[in-house]
């Protein structure tokens, strides 16, 4: 009988993954440890290896479908009758079913529904935090299992079973049913934009289209909502005269590209200024951790990098130990990984502060959302030429840039953040060939 392969846990806090691409098809012969699928968790693609040698029998999960850890993604015919891993090794309810079958115990119809009572840590946590009676929830997972998506749909609808809300317990299952198609999107090869030119339910008129939500887009949405719900955002902006920096970079950029083979953009200079300020004010290089604040002694700089439809935040580890050349090279490397879709899980982990280059697409002011659990994020806007009144009341055309910072008000207050921003301003306004060393 075919053995069920489940979604592995690809990180300590990972509770689900999205199948972004199947690397095998039914009938394919695979060896143990061969990659069978690409899975996205936390906006990172990782390959899932086969646990056995055998033949792919059936692909249960569809491309772009989000699956909880421990849920079945495919089945395999195992070569040579390899033993199925024990429950202690996998913790997967699917493996328990495979064990009972291999040991000669016939499966009854109750075994398909027994998983309804098996709740993942994420489901239990959501149920406890929102006072949801799981006995009144209809699950959309395999065998009726309740998934995190089911509970999120109920919470967003406001009809929480188990709370004294009148007919809420009757409405909640309907909310779950309506959310089920979003939990089980179409196969990636079948996703098409649907023309919805006719009004539906009185909510839409005129021409429109339905665009299926990709796994990456879902992960971005979840992280942004989590950040806004958990972290009380405050915001400040400062303007900086970078005229000397513009002239200095213009003078050295061609020589740098000839020597290093990469372009010298403005961003490494802004990175350097931010890193120096983080070392001066470690209160900003921190995170909220429930009943305490964690302040980091090293700077691991998260860099927001966007493609046409996706956002990634790879991390430059020990950025405080690098000069302008080193930062430029690191920036070039992570940009190449994003473009080639070769980022790994470890490339995205461990960031302590985020820098966002919104100026690359012409923005002059923004309010970035904090990359939780970090305490702050800084956006570098476009450098623009405009008339400025100088200290002697003369008017001159200068190169100006806005720096915008969002902060977690649980961790930081305006005084420290103001000092932090002024330190960056002073550094940037005094960057020239006499004060800056590229190497």
Tab-separated table of C-alpha atoms in Angstrom:
chain	number	residue	atom	x	y	z
A	1	UNK	CA	0.000	0.000	0.000
A	2	UNK	CA	1.189	3.532	-0.742
A	3	UNK	CA	2.927	5.416	2.074
A	4	UNK	CA	1.846	8.953	2.855
A	5	UNK	CA	4.480	11.723	2.754
A	6	UNK	CA	3.730	14.715	4.972
A	7	UNK	CA	4.684	18.379	5.054
A	8	UNK	CA	7.946	18.574	7.042
A	9	UNK	CA	8.714	21.235	9.626
A	10	UNK	CA	11.328	23.394	7.904
A	11	UNK	CA	12.019	25.659	10.869
A	12	UNK	CA	11.572	25.822	14.603
A	13	UNK	CA	8.525	28.105	14.478
A	14	UNK	CA	7.175	26.994	11.090
A	15	UNK	CA	3.626	25.606	11.243
A	16	UNK	CA	2.763	25.444	7.539
A	17	UNK	CA	4.247	25.592	4.061
A	18	UNK	CA	3.100	26.337	0.524
A	19	UNK	CA	3.850	23.993	-2.360
A	20	UNK	CA	5.233	26.387	-4.954
A	21	UNK	CA	6.364	23.736	-7.448
A	22	UNK	CA	6.257	19.975	-7.748
A	23	UNK	CA	9.549	18.524	-9.002
A	24	UNK	CA	8.061	15.068	-9.575
A	25	UNK	CA	4.950	13.563	-11.156
A	26	UNK	CA	3.001	10.328	-10.516
A	27	UNK	CA	5.023	7.373	-11.781
A	28	UNK	CA	8.415	9.045	-11.265
A	29	UNK	CA	11.106	6.943	-9.596
A	30	UNK	CA	12.946	8.816	-6.817
A	31	UNK	CA	15.792	7.975	-4.486
A	32	UNK	CA	15.942	8.806	-0.808
A	33	UNK	CA	16.882	12.476	-0.291
A	34	UNK	CA	15.999	13.430	-3.886
A	35	UNK	CA	14.079	16.756	-3.962
A	36	UNK	CA	10.395	16.209	-4.704
A	37	UNK	CA	8.938	19.698	-4.237
A	38	UNK	CA	9.736	23.339	-3.653
A	39	UNK	CA	8.026	24.674	-0.550
A	40	UNK	CA	7.750	28.244	0.618
A	41	UNK	CA	7.776	29.085	4.313
A	42	UNK	CA	8.202	32.581	5.629
A	43	UNK	CA	8.705	33.879	2.073
A	44	UNK	CA	11.607	31.495	1.390
A	45	UNK	CA	11.691	28.631	-1.090
A	46	UNK	CA	13.208	25.373	0.178
A	47	UNK	CA	13.415	21.965	-1.465
A	48	UNK	CA	11.700	19.058	0.293
A	49	UNK	CA	13.667	15.787	0.009
A	50	UNK	CA	12.100	12.369	-0.300
A	51	UNK	CA	12.253	10.295	2.873
A	52	UNK	CA	12.309	7.036	0.896
A	53	UNK	CA	13.351	5.335	-2.323
A	54	UNK	CA	10.355	4.429	-4.436
A	55	UNK	CA	7.781	5.571	-6.982
A	56	UNK	CA	5.518	8.596	-6.685
A	57	UNK	CA	1.941	7.347	-6.497
A	58	UNK	CA	-0.253	10.460	-6.149
A	59	UNK	CA	0.264	14.190	-5.591
A	60	UNK	CA	-2.239	15.140	-2.893
A	61	UNK	CA	-1.338	18.811	-2.443
A	62	UNK	CA	-1.681	21.157	-5.383
A	63	UNK	CA	0.808	23.798	-6.411
A	64	UNK	CA	0.271	27.073	-4.543
A	65	UNK	CA	-1.677	25.270	-1.796
A	66	UNK	CA	-0.784	25.984	1.829
A	67	UNK	CA	-0.432	22.837	3.922
A	68	UNK	CA	-0.006	22.513	7.694
A	69	UNK	CA	3.049	20.715	9.032
A	70	UNK	CA	2.189	17.009	9.293
A	71	UNK	CA	-0.512	17.073	6.606
A	72	UNK	CA	-0.179	14.697	3.637
A	73	UNK	CA	1.328	16.185	0.472
A	74	UNK	CA	1.765	13.024	-1.645
A	75	UNK	CA	1.889	9.224	-1.530
A	76	UNK	CA	4.698	6.863	-2.570
A	77	UNK	CA	5.110	3.189	-3.284
A	78	UNK	CA	8.165	2.320	-1.202
A	79	UNK	CA	10.850	0.198	-2.824
A	80	UNK	CA	11.746	-2.957	-0.885
A	81	UNK	CA	9.032	-2.376	1.712
A	82	UNK	CA	10.958	0.171	3.765
A	83	UNK	CA	9.539	0.695	7.233
A	84	UNK	CA	7.495	3.823	7.789
A	85	UNK	CA	8.925	6.272	10.300
A	86	UNK	CA	7.429	6.101	13.758
A	87	UNK	CA	5.154	8.679	15.293
A	88	UNK	CA	7.947	9.747	17.634
A	89	UNK	CA	10.157	10.550	14.635
A	90	UNK	CA	7.633	12.530	12.649
A	91	UNK	CA	4.814	13.563	14.945
A	92	UNK	CA	2.525	13.276	11.938
A	93	UNK	CA	-1.035	11.898	12.186
A	94	UNK	CA	-0.668	10.715	8.586
A	95	UNK	CA	2.188	8.435	9.615
A	96	UNK	CA	0.040	6.945	12.358
A	97	UNK	CA	-2.509	5.911	9.738
A	98	UNK	CA	0.203	4.373	7.563
A	99	UNK	CA	1.530	2.395	10.540
A	100	UNK	CA	-1.855	0.919	11.345
A	101	UNK	CA	-2.278	-0.154	7.735
A	102	UNK	CA	1.160	-1.761	7.461
A	103	UNK	CA	0.660	-3.682	10.693
A	104	UNK	CA	-2.390	-5.423	9.289
A	105	UNK	CA	-5.024	-3.391	11.125
A	106	UNK	CA	-7.837	-2.470	8.700
A	107	UNK	CA	-8.716	1.133	8.561
A	108	UNK	CA	-12.221	2.062	9.422
A	109	UNK	CA	-14.054	5.166	8.340
A	110	UNK	CA	-13.413	6.595	11.778
A	111	UNK	CA	-9.670	6.735	11.057
A	112	UNK	CA	-10.287	9.372	8.373
A	113	UNK	CA	-12.194	11.546	10.842
A	114	UNK	CA	-9.985	10.925	13.849
A	115	UNK	CA	-7.646	13.660	12.673
A	116	UNK	CA	-10.398	16.164	13.477
A	117	UNK	CA	-9.264	15.978	17.088
A	118	UNK	CA	-5.584	16.385	16.285
A	119	UNK	CA	-4.776	20.078	16.556
A	120	UNK	CA	-1.522	21.748	15.551
A	121	UNK	CA	0.178	24.141	18.017
A	122	UNK	CA	-0.867	27.087	15.842
A	123	UNK	CA	-4.531	26.012	15.954
A	124	UNK	CA	-4.482	25.501	19.720
A	125	UNK	CA	-2.833	28.887	20.272
A	126	UNK	CA	-5.359	30.735	18.096
A	127	UNK	CA	-8.261	28.933	19.749
A	128	UNK	CA	-7.034	29.855	23.222
A	129	UNK	CA	-6.256	33.464	22.348
A	130	UNK	CA	-9.686	34.009	20.746
A	131	UNK	CA	-11.760	31.780	23.040
A	132	UNK	CA	-12.896	29.504	20.192
A	133	UNK	CA	-14.639	26.209	20.954
A	134	UNK	CA	-12.951	23.811	18.510
A	135	UNK	CA	-15.789	21.304	18.906
A	136	UNK	CA	-18.017	23.759	17.048
A	137	UNK	CA	-15.636	24.352	14.146
A	138	UNK	CA	-15.863	22.543	10.824
A	139	UNK	CA	-12.390	21.820	9.491
A	140	UNK	CA	-11.369	22.022	5.847
A	141	UNK	CA	-8.223	19.896	6.235
A	142	UNK	CA	-7.753	16.220	5.420
A	143	UNK	CA	-10.243	14.078	7.351
A	144	UNK	CA	-12.001	17.215	8.595
A	145	UNK	CA	-8.932	18.460	10.447
A	146	UNK	CA	-9.116	22.068	11.632
A	147	UNK	CA	-6.403	24.256	10.121
A	148	UNK	CA	-5.032	27.652	11.041
A	149	UNK	CA	-6.749	29.094	7.966
A	150	UNK	CA	-10.132	27.881	9.263
A	151	UNK	CA	-9.671	29.776	12.526
A	152	UNK	CA	-8.375	32.909	10.799
A	153	UNK	CA	-11.496	32.945	8.616
A	154	UNK	CA	-13.701	32.682	11.709
A	155	UNK	CA	-11.803	35.394	13.576
A	156	UNK	CA	-11.981	37.780	10.612
A	157	UNK	CA	-15.727	37.119	10.229
A	158	UNK	CA	-16.372	38.042	13.868
A	159	UNK	CA	-18.604	35.001	14.394
A	160	UNK	CA	-16.605	33.077	16.971
A	161	UNK	CA	-18.094	29.758	18.132
A	162	UNK	CA	-17.996	29.271	21.875
A	163	UNK	CA	-18.557	32.959	22.642
A	164	UNK	CA	-21.906	34.385	23.656
A	165	UNK	CA	-22.703	36.056	20.354
A	166	UNK	CA	-26.179	34.833	19.659
A	167	UNK	CA	-26.140	32.838	16.440
A	168	UNK	CA	-22.364	33.051	16.040
A	169	UNK	CA	-21.933	29.300	16.542
A	170	UNK	CA	-24.291	28.677	13.650
A	171	UNK	CA	-22.626	31.197	11.365
A	172	UNK	CA	-19.036	30.120	11.987
A	173	UNK	CA	-19.172	26.887	9.944
A	174	UNK	CA	-20.504	28.877	7.001
A	175	UNK	CA	-17.579	31.288	7.333
A	176	UNK	CA	-15.208	28.354	7.180
A	177	UNK	CA	-16.931	26.923	4.123
A	178	UNK	CA	-16.635	30.244	2.339
A	179	UNK	CA	-12.946	30.444	3.199
A	180	UNK	CA	-12.164	26.916	1.990
A	181	UNK	CA	-11.488	27.821	-1.660
A	182	UNK	CA	-8.819	30.303	-0.514
A	183	UNK	CA	-7.210	27.563	1.553
A	184	UNK	CA	-7.149	25.217	-1.446
A	185	UNK	CA	-6.196	27.343	-4.462
A	186	UNK	CA	-6.103	26.044	-7.993
A	187	UNK	CA	-3.075	24.236	-9.342
A	188	UNK	CA	-0.487	26.815	-10.426
A	189	UNK	CA	-0.765	25.666	-14.053
A	190	UNK	CA	-4.525	26.226	-14.019
A	191	UNK	CA	-4.667	29.634	-12.340
A	192	UNK	CA	-6.220	32.169	-14.668
A	193	UNK	CA	-7.479	35.666	-14.132
A	194	UNK	CA	-11.253	35.555	-14.216
A	195	UNK	CA	-13.289	38.370	-15.735
A	196	UNK	CA	-15.939	39.488	-13.255
A	197	UNK	CA	-17.668	42.131	-15.268
A	198	UNK	CA	-21.064	41.200	-13.800
A	199	UNK	CA	-21.934	42.440	-10.302
A	200	UNK	CA	-21.779	39.733	-7.621
A	201	UNK	CA	-23.775	40.070	-4.440
A	202	UNK	CA	-24.226	43.768	-5.061
A	203	UNK	CA	-20.597	44.498	-4.186
A	204	UNK	CA	-18.992	44.878	-7.622
A	205	UNK	CA	-20.031	46.753	-10.737
A	206	UNK	CA	-18.288	47.421	-14.007
A	207	UNK	CA	-15.273	45.552	-15.325
A	208	UNK	CA	-12.987	43.728	-12.882
A	209	UNK	CA	-10.954	40.576	-12.584
A	210	UNK	CA	-10.222	38.017	-9.898
A	211	UNK	CA	-6.522	37.315	-9.391
A	212	UNK	CA	-5.642	34.157	-7.406
A	213	UNK	CA	-3.480	34.957	-4.391
A	214	UNK	CA	-0.045	33.337	-4.586
A	215	UNK	CA	1.647	31.681	-1.640
A	216	UNK	CA	4.204	34.494	-1.384
A	217	UNK	CA	1.452	37.125	-1.441
A	218	UNK	CA	-0.363	35.278	1.352
A	219	UNK	CA	2.804	35.160	3.458
A	220	UNK	CA	3.372	38.890	2.949
A	221	UNK	CA	-0.235	39.630	3.907
A	222	UNK	CA	-0.040	37.522	7.066
A	223	UNK	CA	3.227	39.110	8.195
A	224	UNK	CA	2.010	42.658	7.555
A	225	UNK	CA	-1.264	42.103	9.414
A	226	UNK	CA	0.612	40.485	12.299
A	227	UNK	CA	2.983	43.453	12.515
A	228	UNK	CA	0.229	46.081	12.488
A	229	UNK	CA	-1.850	44.168	15.048
A	230	UNK	CA	0.988	43.489	17.473
A	231	UNK	CA	3.314	46.480	17.234
A	232	UNK	CA	2.040	50.009	18.009
A	233	UNK	CA	3.598	51.904	15.123
A	234	UNK	CA	4.968	55.433	15.497
A	235	UNK	CA	6.593	57.348	12.631
A	236	UNK	CA	9.081	60.122	12.041
A	237	UNK	CA	10.877	61.666	9.067
A	238	UNK	CA	14.051	63.674	8.663
A	239	UNK	CA	15.479	65.421	5.599
A	240	UNK	CA	19.163	65.211	4.753
A	241	UNK	CA	21.391	67.266	2.459
A	242	UNK	CA	23.512	64.679	0.620
A	243	UNK	CA	25.060	67.033	-1.938
A	244	UNK	CA	28.636	66.183	-0.903
A	245	UNK	CA	27.861	62.462	-0.968
A	246	UNK	CA	26.384	62.716	-4.473
A	247	UNK	CA	29.514	64.453	-5.732
A	248	UNK	CA	31.820	61.958	-4.026
A	249	UNK	CA	30.003	58.916	-5.369
A	250	UNK	CA	29.940	60.406	-8.870
A	251	UNK	CA	33.708	60.828	-8.683
A	252	UNK	CA	34.531	57.239	-7.625
A	253	UNK	CA	31.762	55.083	-9.132
A	254	UNK	CA	33.468	54.302	-12.482
A	255	UNK	CA	36.762	53.347	-10.892
A	256	UNK	CA	34.942	51.181	-8.360
A	257	UNK	CA	33.064	49.296	-11.093
A	258	UNK	CA	36.274	48.755	-13.059
A	259	UNK	CA	38.034	47.370	-9.992
A	260	UNK	CA	35.217	45.357	-8.398
A	261	UNK	CA	32.979	44.418	-11.323
A	262	UNK	CA	29.839	45.711	-9.568
A	263	UNK	CA	28.090	49.059	-9.463
A	264	UNK	CA	28.532	51.437	-6.546
A	265	UNK	CA	25.049	52.710	-5.759
A	266	UNK	CA	24.084	55.167	-3.032
A	267	UNK	CA	22.600	52.439	-0.851
A	268	UNK	CA	25.862	51.138	0.727
A	269	UNK	CA	26.532	54.653	2.039
A	270	UNK	CA	23.081	54.797	3.654
A	271	UNK	CA	23.620	51.289	5.035
A	272	UNK	CA	26.923	52.384	6.579
A	273	UNK	CA	25.348	55.466	8.174
A	274	UNK	CA	22.488	53.394	9.634
A	275	UNK	CA	24.857	50.711	10.948
A	276	UNK	CA	27.050	53.314	12.692
A	277	UNK	CA	23.936	54.812	14.307
A	278	UNK	CA	22.791	51.372	15.481
A	279	UNK	CA	26.147	50.866	17.186
A	280	UNK	CA	25.828	54.275	18.824
A	281	UNK	CA	22.213	53.682	19.888
A	282	UNK	CA	21.755	49.920	20.508
A	283	UNK	CA	18.282	50.631	21.874
A	284	UNK	CA	17.122	50.698	18.236
A	285	UNK	CA	18.862	47.411	17.398
A	286	UNK	CA	16.349	45.484	19.474
A	287	UNK	CA	13.086	43.579	19.652
A	288	UNK	CA	10.084	43.234	21.955
A	289	UNK	CA	9.987	39.836	23.645
A	290	UNK	CA	6.879	39.696	25.823
A	291	UNK	CA	8.040	40.672	29.316
A	292	UNK	CA	11.474	41.899	28.227
A	293	UNK	CA	13.353	43.769	25.508
A	294	UNK	CA	16.238	42.086	23.689
A	295	UNK	CA	19.077	44.378	22.568
A	296	UNK	CA	21.489	42.942	20.018
A	297	UNK	CA	25.234	43.560	20.187
A	298	UNK	CA	25.731	42.631	16.501
A	299	UNK	CA	24.048	44.291	13.532
A	300	UNK	CA	22.408	41.847	11.156
A	301	UNK	CA	20.891	44.145	8.558
A	302	UNK	CA	17.660	43.056	6.858
A	303	UNK	CA	17.337	44.522	3.351
A	304	UNK	CA	13.892	44.735	1.770
A	305	UNK	CA	14.165	43.616	-1.880
A	306	UNK	CA	11.116	43.630	-4.141
A	307	UNK	CA	10.338	41.940	-7.442
A	308	UNK	CA	7.326	42.785	-9.613
A	309	UNK	CA	4.877	40.984	-7.305
A	310	UNK	CA	6.889	39.732	-4.339
A	311	UNK	CA	8.820	41.120	-1.385
A	312	UNK	CA	11.818	39.438	0.235
A	313	UNK	CA	13.890	40.533	3.209
A	314	UNK	CA	17.285	38.772	3.126
A	315	UNK	CA	19.767	39.490	5.903
A	316	UNK	CA	23.373	40.721	5.747
A	317	UNK	CA	24.981	39.089	8.780
A	318	UNK	CA	27.506	41.087	10.850
A	319	UNK	CA	26.997	44.142	8.684
A	320	UNK	CA	28.788	46.231	11.313
A	321	UNK	CA	32.062	44.497	10.403
A	322	UNK	CA	31.949	45.541	6.724
A	323	UNK	CA	33.200	48.612	4.883
A	324	UNK	CA	31.517	50.306	1.909
A	325	UNK	CA	33.010	47.797	-0.526
A	326	UNK	CA	31.869	44.851	1.587
A	327	UNK	CA	28.345	46.212	1.924
A	328	UNK	CA	28.137	46.875	-1.836
A	329	UNK	CA	29.209	43.304	-2.572
A	330	UNK	CA	26.761	41.827	-0.054
A	331	UNK	CA	23.981	43.944	-1.535
A	332	UNK	CA	24.849	42.741	-5.031
A	333	UNK	CA	24.829	39.104	-3.856
A	334	UNK	CA	21.414	39.219	-2.190
A	335	UNK	CA	19.903	41.045	-5.176
A	336	UNK	CA	21.240	38.314	-7.469
A	337	UNK	CA	19.751	35.608	-5.226
A	338	UNK	CA	16.345	37.297	-5.271
A	339	UNK	CA	16.373	37.613	-9.064
A	340	UNK	CA	17.421	33.975	-9.506
A	341	UNK	CA	14.958	32.711	-6.868
A	342	UNK	CA	17.834	31.040	-5.006
A	343	UNK	CA	17.333	32.478	-1.502
A	344	UNK	CA	17.581	29.896	1.256
A	345	UNK	CA	15.881	29.779	4.642
A	346	UNK	CA	19.069	30.866	6.406
A	347	UNK	CA	19.359	33.919	4.127
A	348	UNK	CA	16.180	35.328	5.668
A	349	UNK	CA	16.765	34.681	9.349
A	350	UNK	CA	18.360	36.594	12.206
A	351	UNK	CA	17.810	40.212	11.121
A	352	UNK	CA	17.954	42.873	13.847
A	353	UNK	CA	17.016	46.028	11.864
A	354	UNK	CA	15.529	46.597	8.408
A	355	UNK	CA	16.508	49.096	5.719
A	356	UNK	CA	14.080	49.696	2.862
A	357	UNK	CA	15.139	51.452	-0.377
A	358	UNK	CA	11.787	52.943	-1.416
A	359	UNK	CA	13.613	55.657	-3.330
A	360	UNK	CA	14.511	53.142	-6.026
A	361	UNK	CA	11.045	53.529	-7.515
A	362	UNK	CA	10.674	57.270	-7.029
A	363	UNK	CA	9.065	57.525	-3.603
A	364	UNK	CA	9.814	60.694	-1.604
A	365	UNK	CA	7.914	59.797	1.588
A	366	UNK	CA	6.605	56.529	3.022
A	367	UNK	CA	5.420	54.883	6.234
A	368	UNK	CA	7.001	51.425	6.247
A	369	UNK	CA	5.540	48.546	8.260
A	370	UNK	CA	7.914	47.139	10.885
A	371	UNK	CA	9.491	43.779	10.127
A	372	UNK	CA	8.464	42.135	13.408
A	373	UNK	CA	9.813	41.260	15.883
A	374	UNK	CA	12.363	43.978	15.117
A	375	UNK	CA	11.861	47.339	16.812
A	376	UNK	CA	12.219	49.622	13.782
A	377	UNK	CA	12.541	49.986	10.015
A	378	UNK	CA	14.115	52.816	8.010
A	379	UNK	CA	13.135	53.821	4.474
A	380	UNK	CA	15.542	55.699	2.198
A	381	UNK	CA	13.589	57.849	-0.252
A	382	UNK	CA	14.589	59.344	-3.605
A	383	UNK	CA	17.413	61.855	-3.801
A	384	UNK	CA	15.964	64.975	-5.423
A	385	UNK	CA	17.401	68.360	-6.379
A	386	UNK	CA	15.518	71.312	-4.922
A	387	UNK	CA	16.141	74.880	-3.710
A	388	UNK	CA	17.185	75.081	-0.061
A	389	UNK	CA	17.696	78.057	2.236
A	390	UNK	CA	21.232	77.865	3.693
A	391	UNK	CA	22.418	79.167	7.062
A	392	UNK	CA	23.448	82.522	5.567
A	393	UNK	CA	19.953	82.870	4.081
A	394	UNK	CA	21.267	82.222	0.603
A	395	UNK	CA	19.192	79.950	-1.641
A	396	UNK	CA	20.984	77.105	-3.400
A	397	UNK	CA	20.037	73.975	-5.333
A	398	UNK	CA	20.960	70.962	-3.203
A	399	UNK	CA	20.565	67.185	-3.365
A	400	UNK	CA	18.034	66.309	-0.645
A	401	UNK	CA	16.684	62.991	0.619
A	402	UNK	CA	14.001	62.081	3.155
A	403	UNK	CA	14.604	59.277	5.648
A	404	UNK	CA	11.420	57.780	7.106
A	405	UNK	CA	11.388	55.590	10.197
A	406	UNK	CA	8.646	53.461	11.738
A	407	UNK	CA	9.212	52.293	15.295
A	408	UNK	CA	7.623	49.914	17.767
A	409	UNK	CA	6.454	52.229	20.554
A	410	UNK	CA	6.638	49.380	23.055
A	411	UNK	CA	10.418	49.356	22.612
A	412	UNK	CA	11.308	52.889	21.526
A	413	UNK	CA	10.322	56.473	22.219
A	414	UNK	CA	10.803	59.665	20.250
A	415	UNK	CA	13.862	60.880	22.151
A	416	UNK	CA	16.149	57.950	21.302
A	417	UNK	CA	14.806	57.691	17.750
A	418	UNK	CA	15.356	61.412	17.208
A	419	UNK	CA	18.981	61.063	18.323
A	420	UNK	CA	19.354	57.979	16.129
A	421	UNK	CA	18.030	59.810	13.054
A	422	UNK	CA	20.183	62.877	13.707
A	423	UNK	CA	23.272	60.662	13.937
A	424	UNK	CA	22.475	59.271	10.471
A	425	UNK	CA	21.836	62.797	9.161
A	426	UNK	CA	25.171	64.050	10.453
A	427	UNK	CA	27.029	61.063	8.986
A	428	UNK	CA	25.475	61.436	5.533
A	429	UNK	CA	25.886	65.203	5.343
A	430	UNK	CA	29.594	64.830	6.083
A	431	UNK	CA	30.376	62.033	3.641
A	432	UNK	CA	33.005	63.140	1.139
A	433	UNK	CA	36.374	62.033	-0.197
A	434	UNK	CA	38.124	63.225	2.972
A	435	UNK	CA	35.866	61.389	5.451
A	436	UNK	CA	34.774	58.210	3.671
A	437	UNK	CA	36.927	55.195	2.952
A	438	UNK	CA	35.494	52.812	0.350
A	439	UNK	CA	37.973	50.107	1.266
